[in-house]
Amino acid sequence: MSARRRIIALFVSMAMALTLIPAIGASADAHGAIVINEIMQNPSAVSDSNGEWFELYNSTSNAIDIDGWTIADNDFDSHVINNGGPLLVPADGYLVLGNNSNSGTNGGVTVGYNYGASFFLANGADELVLTDGVSIEIDRVEWDNGVTFPDPNGASMSLSDPTLDNNVGANWCTAGTLFGAGDLGTPGATNDCSPPSPAVPVLIHEIQGTGATSPLVGVEVIVEGVVVGDFQDDVGSDGDLNGFFIQEEDVQADGDSLTSEGIFVFEGSDPLVDVAVGDLVEVTATVAEFSTSGGSSLETQLTNPVVVVTGSAPLPAATDVTLPFAATDAPEAFEGMLVRLPQSLTIVEYFNYDRFVEIVLAPDRLFQPTGVFAPGSAEAIALADLNARSVITLDDGLTVQNPEVTRHPNGDPFSLSNRFRGGDLVTDTVGVVSNTFGLYRIQPTDAANYTAVNDRPPAPQPVGGSLEVASFNVLNYFLTLDEGASRNTCGPDGTQGCRGADNAEEFDRQRAKILEALAGLDADVVGLIEMENSTGVSPLADIVAGLNDIFGAGSYDYIDTGTIGTDAIKVGFIYRPAAALPLGNFAILDSSVDPSFDDTKNRPVLAQSFLDRSGGGVVTVAVNHLKSKGSSCADVGDPTDPNGQGNCNGVRTDAAVALANWLASDPTNSGQSDILIVGDLNAYDKEDPITALTDASYTDLVAQFGGEFAYSFLFSGQLGYLDHALANDSLASQVTGTSVWQINADEPDLLDYDTSFKSDGQDAIFAEDAFRASDHDPVLVGLDLDADIASIFAALVDEVAGLKADGALNQGQANALTRHLESAQRQLDRGQSQSAIPIVNAFITQVNNFVGADILMADQGGSLTDKAEVLQRNL
């Protein structure tokens, strides 16, 4: 074949091939070909925000690309489809578009395109308008609140035939085919407009069955029951549960302990019939499973109900339920039923109390398994299982967040005069059992009996000793507000997010509480954790200024380190100069000192030696803040620990080993051996990081003085202590006591400084006191240190040498002071301590003379004479 013929043949072949490729429809082709065929605007098995969707049908024999098209209504909802490539409606096929593509949370729909929260399908009346990429309208449906269109709840509106006019309400029906989590519809398939099967009379326990899901999901049923819990929106409290609970009369109960006799009737926010507790009602409805928290909760409900009040009846007897349960899913047998908790149950968790008014109850306070037993041990595993079976959540019967009035377990509004603490008791809780958002919960129908048994401690337990050292996590104490232009200006490089107060009001509230807590702690040295670490910003100076306003000028001072490390937060020290004097310079442990200490995860450690002015002893204190359990360390090869120690356990353990090794090297050059480790180690006391330190001969002082069940922190309803005090062998015998001042972990965070999300009513429940100043409790240690004359001499010699090196003293002046110190040391070496006293006095006189002659500044002279006076008192 000639070249010319080959070229002609090639073009012919290409043309033939092109005719075989199905055309991706242009606008002209799509008009009338793409049909809005099915609309789920009001799901019942899941929330509207998770389960809305609609379906398009392509009546042509070619796939049509709708990428770049727009979905909108007649108001302000609009979304431009952006699939990152073609989005095809298949030939003679369907494409489902929805606000959630996760079939585990959207009711079981396979969504071909997720438009997210940028478009909504209103219940009642709304419009759905589809236009192509050049704004040509392709299709439109306007439904009318049930006047001519169906207005289903828990079922889709389905076009009877895609060839019919979809703007005529009579051409639509309510879907009758069950799919996914229990709603009705045919997403991605041919619509089914056949009439539903007639409702079947059943008993409630037949609906509930013996498992987690009903055997009758999707079936229309007729039930009769007594209203045992009225949570309709028409009772005057905005945000109720949008329905009511009914229960079989006692004479019709089946006696099977595995089948519930109660069920929730979901009506939505506009119920047609107002029911009351004690009404006997007949309900015709469809059985569904309402899914929340990604399917972790499935509550059997009656949806799309027709309710008829037929009379009244005595309430079924409340079923007594006791804890712990035999299994975590045991409350399923009481779902929807009226129950009573006759035990004196303990308030063990209140993290969600401000947002959702949830309180977790258990027979006793619960403790972190790895704070009591070795991680991975049979005992730890058994305790974790027992803890999980020991809890039930007491709710408030509302769905609204942060209500103006926050319900106390005793039924009255929570206030500063009607509050509770963790550990207080609740008895005879009565309500109905619901199963939502991952929890079995009691929706109360009456007030419980409340007893306060855990009074607020007005001060820490006395620890004795002549020097008191504390640690306190101050919960992101930032001077730079987390608002507006300053929001991402924190950290040493000024590019990190600020983590503290959002506005001036919050900061004032936070500062007042922190100062009250520190004043009540009344310690001589305090290691502070979670302070702003921004260049040119000194939260320590601010705290010291506040304390000096309380105690008087000069009462407290701080170690000025500047920024430490690269994180947005750091650790630091404040101290009372009348009681403790810094000895030498501070030292920092980071990865430059020991590569096994990962300072991209852990905050660098700060160590400082302090001289006890009253007793002459010296102690080196190291304040820590290791990486949290909730952070990820997968990027450094440290995945979640399988034995319950959380994330970053290896990073924390390596840091603990590095810490022990570093402190053994005397990083502050104090020349003495007494060491105290304090701070937030983010590890419970039986976990690997703490074991690494106790293996290095450190004593866990919180356990020694507080016992096995000491605590400073509450997480997931379980107590333990992340805030530690550990003494090395040299120091342990000089510790007179250790206590945790429980001002925070036992208090609901509704009382804290943070106004985020809180209603005005909740904001008003605030006091400028120490309680709920932070989420961690402070730890206090008493020390009765042995006098350390050698360290004081060494510190004075070093300080004089430093003043000479800095040019404050010349050679002769420095030599004069050093000779006094050397002479006093010789007297001590001979056992003549009394002879050394006048020599030390001469040293003090010489220093004061240098100050008077303006050779030394007052603070330089004061630092020398302060130490010399301590030395003098202890000779």
CSV table of C-alpha atoms in Angstrom, one decimal, residues 25-192:
chain,number,residue,atom,x,y,z
A,25,GLY,CA,-23.2,14.6,26.5
A,26,ALA,CA,-23.1,18.3,25.8
A,27,SER,CA,-25.7,20.7,27.3
A,28,ALA,CA,-28.1,20.4,24.4
A,29,ASP,CA,-28.0,16.6,24.7
A,30,ALA,CA,-28.4,16.7,28.4
A,31,HIS,CA,-31.4,18.9,28.5
A,32,GLY,CA,-34.3,16.5,29.2
A,33,ALA,CA,-32.0,13.6,29.4
A,34,ILE,CA,-30.7,14.1,32.9
A,35,VAL,CA,-33.7,13.8,35.3
A,36,ILE,CA,-33.9,14.5,39.0
A,37,ASN,CA,-35.4,11.2,39.9
A,38,GLU,CA,-35.3,10.7,43.7
A,39,ILE,CA,-34.8,13.0,46.7
A,40,MET,CA,-34.1,12.1,50.3
A,41,GLN,CA,-34.6,15.4,52.1
A,42,ASN,CA,-35.6,14.1,55.5
A,43,PRO,CA,-33.8,10.9,56.6
A,44,SER,CA,-34.7,9.3,59.9
A,45,ALA,CA,-32.1,6.6,60.4
A,46,VAL,CA,-29.4,9.3,60.5
A,47,SER,CA,-29.5,13.1,60.8
A,48,ASP,CA,-30.2,15.4,57.9
A,49,SER,CA,-26.6,16.7,58.1
A,50,ASN,CA,-25.4,13.1,57.4
A,51,GLY,CA,-28.0,11.5,55.3
A,52,GLU,CA,-29.5,13.9,52.6
A,53,TRP,CA,-29.1,12.8,49.0
A,54,PHE,CA,-30.7,13.0,45.6
A,55,GLU,CA,-30.5,10.8,42.5
A,56,LEU,CA,-30.1,11.7,38.8
A,57,TYR,CA,-31.2,9.4,36.0
A,58,ASN,CA,-29.7,9.5,32.5
A,59,SER,CA,-32.3,8.4,29.9
A,60,THR,CA,-29.8,8.3,27.0
A,61,SER,CA,-27.6,5.6,25.7
A,62,ASN,CA,-24.4,7.6,26.4
A,63,ALA,CA,-22.8,8.6,29.6
A,64,ILE,CA,-23.1,12.3,30.5
A,65,ASP,CA,-20.4,14.2,32.3
A,66,ILE,CA,-21.8,16.7,34.9
A,67,ASP,CA,-18.5,17.9,36.3
A,68,GLY,CA,-18.7,21.7,36.5
A,69,TRP,CA,-22.5,21.8,36.7
A,70,THR,CA,-24.3,23.6,39.5
A,71,ILE,CA,-26.9,22.4,42.0
A,72,ALA,CA,-28.8,25.2,43.7
A,73,ASP,CA,-32.2,26.3,45.1
A,74,ASN,CA,-34.1,29.5,44.6
A,75,ASP,CA,-32.4,31.1,47.6
A,76,PHE,CA,-28.8,31.0,48.6
A,77,ASP,CA,-27.8,27.4,48.5
A,78,SER,CA,-25.5,26.7,45.6
A,79,HIS,CA,-22.7,24.2,44.9
A,80,VAL,CA,-20.5,23.9,41.8
A,81,ILE,CA,-19.7,20.2,41.1
A,82,ASN,CA,-15.9,19.8,41.1
A,83,ASN,CA,-14.9,16.1,40.9
A,84,GLY,CA,-11.4,16.8,39.8
A,85,GLY,CA,-12.2,15.0,36.5
A,86,PRO,CA,-15.3,13.6,34.7
A,87,LEU,CA,-18.3,12.8,36.8
A,88,LEU,CA,-20.4,10.5,34.7
A,89,VAL,CA,-24.1,9.7,34.9
A,90,PRO,CA,-24.0,6.3,33.2
A,91,ALA,CA,-26.1,5.5,30.2
A,92,ASP,CA,-29.6,4.5,31.2
A,93,GLY,CA,-28.3,4.6,34.8
A,94,TYR,CA,-28.2,6.5,38.0
A,95,LEU,CA,-25.8,8.8,40.0
A,96,VAL,CA,-26.4,9.6,43.7
A,97,LEU,CA,-25.1,12.9,45.0
A,98,GLY,CA,-25.1,13.4,48.8
A,99,ASN,CA,-23.8,15.5,51.7
A,100,ASN,CA,-21.9,12.5,53.1
A,101,SER,CA,-20.0,9.8,51.3
A,102,ASN,CA,-19.4,7.6,54.3
A,103,SER,CA,-21.9,4.8,54.1
A,104,GLY,CA,-21.3,3.9,57.7
A,105,THR,CA,-22.8,7.3,58.8
A,106,ASN,CA,-25.0,8.4,55.9
A,107,GLY,CA,-27.6,5.6,56.4
A,108,GLY,CA,-26.0,3.1,54.1
A,109,VAL,CA,-26.0,5.0,50.7
A,110,THR,CA,-23.4,4.6,48.1
A,111,VAL,CA,-22.8,8.2,47.1
A,112,GLY,CA,-21.1,9.0,43.7
A,113,TYR,CA,-20.4,12.6,44.6
A,114,ASN,CA,-20.2,14.3,47.9
A,115,TYR,CA,-21.2,18.0,48.0
A,116,GLY,CA,-20.7,18.3,51.7
A,117,ALA,CA,-22.3,21.1,53.8
A,118,SER,CA,-22.5,23.6,50.9
A,119,PHE,CA,-25.9,22.5,49.9
A,120,PHE,CA,-29.0,21.5,51.8
A,121,LEU,CA,-32.4,19.9,51.0
A,122,ALA,CA,-35.0,21.5,53.1
A,123,ASN,CA,-37.8,19.5,54.7
A,124,GLY,CA,-41.3,20.6,53.8
A,125,ALA,CA,-40.8,22.9,50.8
A,126,ASP,CA,-37.6,23.6,48.7
A,127,GLU,CA,-36.2,23.6,45.2
A,128,LEU,CA,-33.5,21.6,43.5
A,129,VAL,CA,-32.2,23.2,40.3
A,130,LEU,CA,-29.6,21.6,38.1
A,131,THR,CA,-27.7,23.8,35.6
A,132,ASP,CA,-24.8,22.9,33.3
A,133,GLY,CA,-21.4,24.6,33.0
A,134,VAL,CA,-22.7,27.4,30.9
A,135,SER,CA,-25.7,28.1,33.2
A,136,ILE,CA,-28.3,26.4,31.0
A,137,GLU,CA,-31.0,24.9,33.2
A,138,ILE,CA,-31.1,21.1,32.8
A,139,ASP,CA,-33.8,20.2,35.3
A,140,ARG,CA,-35.8,21.6,38.3
A,141,VAL,CA,-38.0,20.2,41.0
A,142,GLU,CA,-40.0,22.4,43.4
A,143,TRP,CA,-41.7,20.5,46.2
A,144,ASP,CA,-44.5,22.0,48.3
A,145,ASN,CA,-44.6,20.9,51.9
A,146,GLY,CA,-47.0,18.0,51.2
A,147,VAL,CA,-49.7,20.0,49.4
A,148,THR,CA,-49.3,18.0,46.2
A,149,PHE,CA,-45.9,16.4,46.7
A,150,PRO,CA,-45.2,13.6,49.2
A,151,ASP,CA,-43.6,14.9,52.4
A,152,PRO,CA,-42.1,11.8,54.0
A,153,ASN,CA,-39.8,11.4,57.0
A,154,GLY,CA,-37.4,8.5,56.8
A,155,ALA,CA,-38.2,7.8,53.2
A,156,SER,CA,-37.3,9.4,49.9
A,157,MET,CA,-39.6,11.1,47.4
A,158,SER,CA,-39.5,8.9,44.3
A,159,LEU,CA,-40.5,9.8,40.7
A,160,SER,CA,-43.0,7.2,39.6
A,161,ASP,CA,-41.5,7.1,36.1
A,162,PRO,CA,-38.5,9.1,34.8
A,163,THR,CA,-40.5,10.0,31.7
A,164,LEU,CA,-43.1,11.9,33.7
A,165,ASP,CA,-43.0,15.6,34.5
A,166,ASN,CA,-41.1,15.8,37.8
A,167,ASN,CA,-42.6,19.2,38.7
A,168,VAL,CA,-46.0,17.6,39.1
A,169,GLY,CA,-46.5,16.4,42.7
A,170,ALA,CA,-48.8,13.6,41.7
A,171,ASN,CA,-46.0,12.0,39.7
A,172,TRP,CA,-44.1,11.4,42.9
A,173,CYS,CA,-44.6,8.8,45.6
A,174,THR,CA,-43.1,7.9,49.0
A,175,ALA,CA,-40.5,5.2,48.6
A,176,GLY,CA,-41.4,1.8,50.2
A,177,THR,CA,-38.2,-0.2,49.8
A,178,LEU,CA,-36.0,-0.6,52.8
A,179,PHE,CA,-32.3,0.2,52.4
A,180,GLY,CA,-29.2,0.6,54.6
A,181,ALA,CA,-29.8,1.6,58.2
A,182,GLY,CA,-33.6,1.5,58.0
A,183,ASP,CA,-34.9,4.3,55.8
A,184,LEU,CA,-36.9,3.7,52.7
A,185,GLY,CA,-35.6,4.5,49.2
A,186,THR,CA,-33.8,3.0,46.1
A,187,PRO,CA,-30.6,5.1,45.8
A,188,GLY,CA,-28.8,4.1,42.6
A,189,ALA,CA,-31.6,1.8,41.4
A,190,THR,CA,-35.0,1.8,39.8
A,191,ASN,CA,-37.7,3.5,42.0
A,192,ASP,CA,-40.3,1.5,43.7
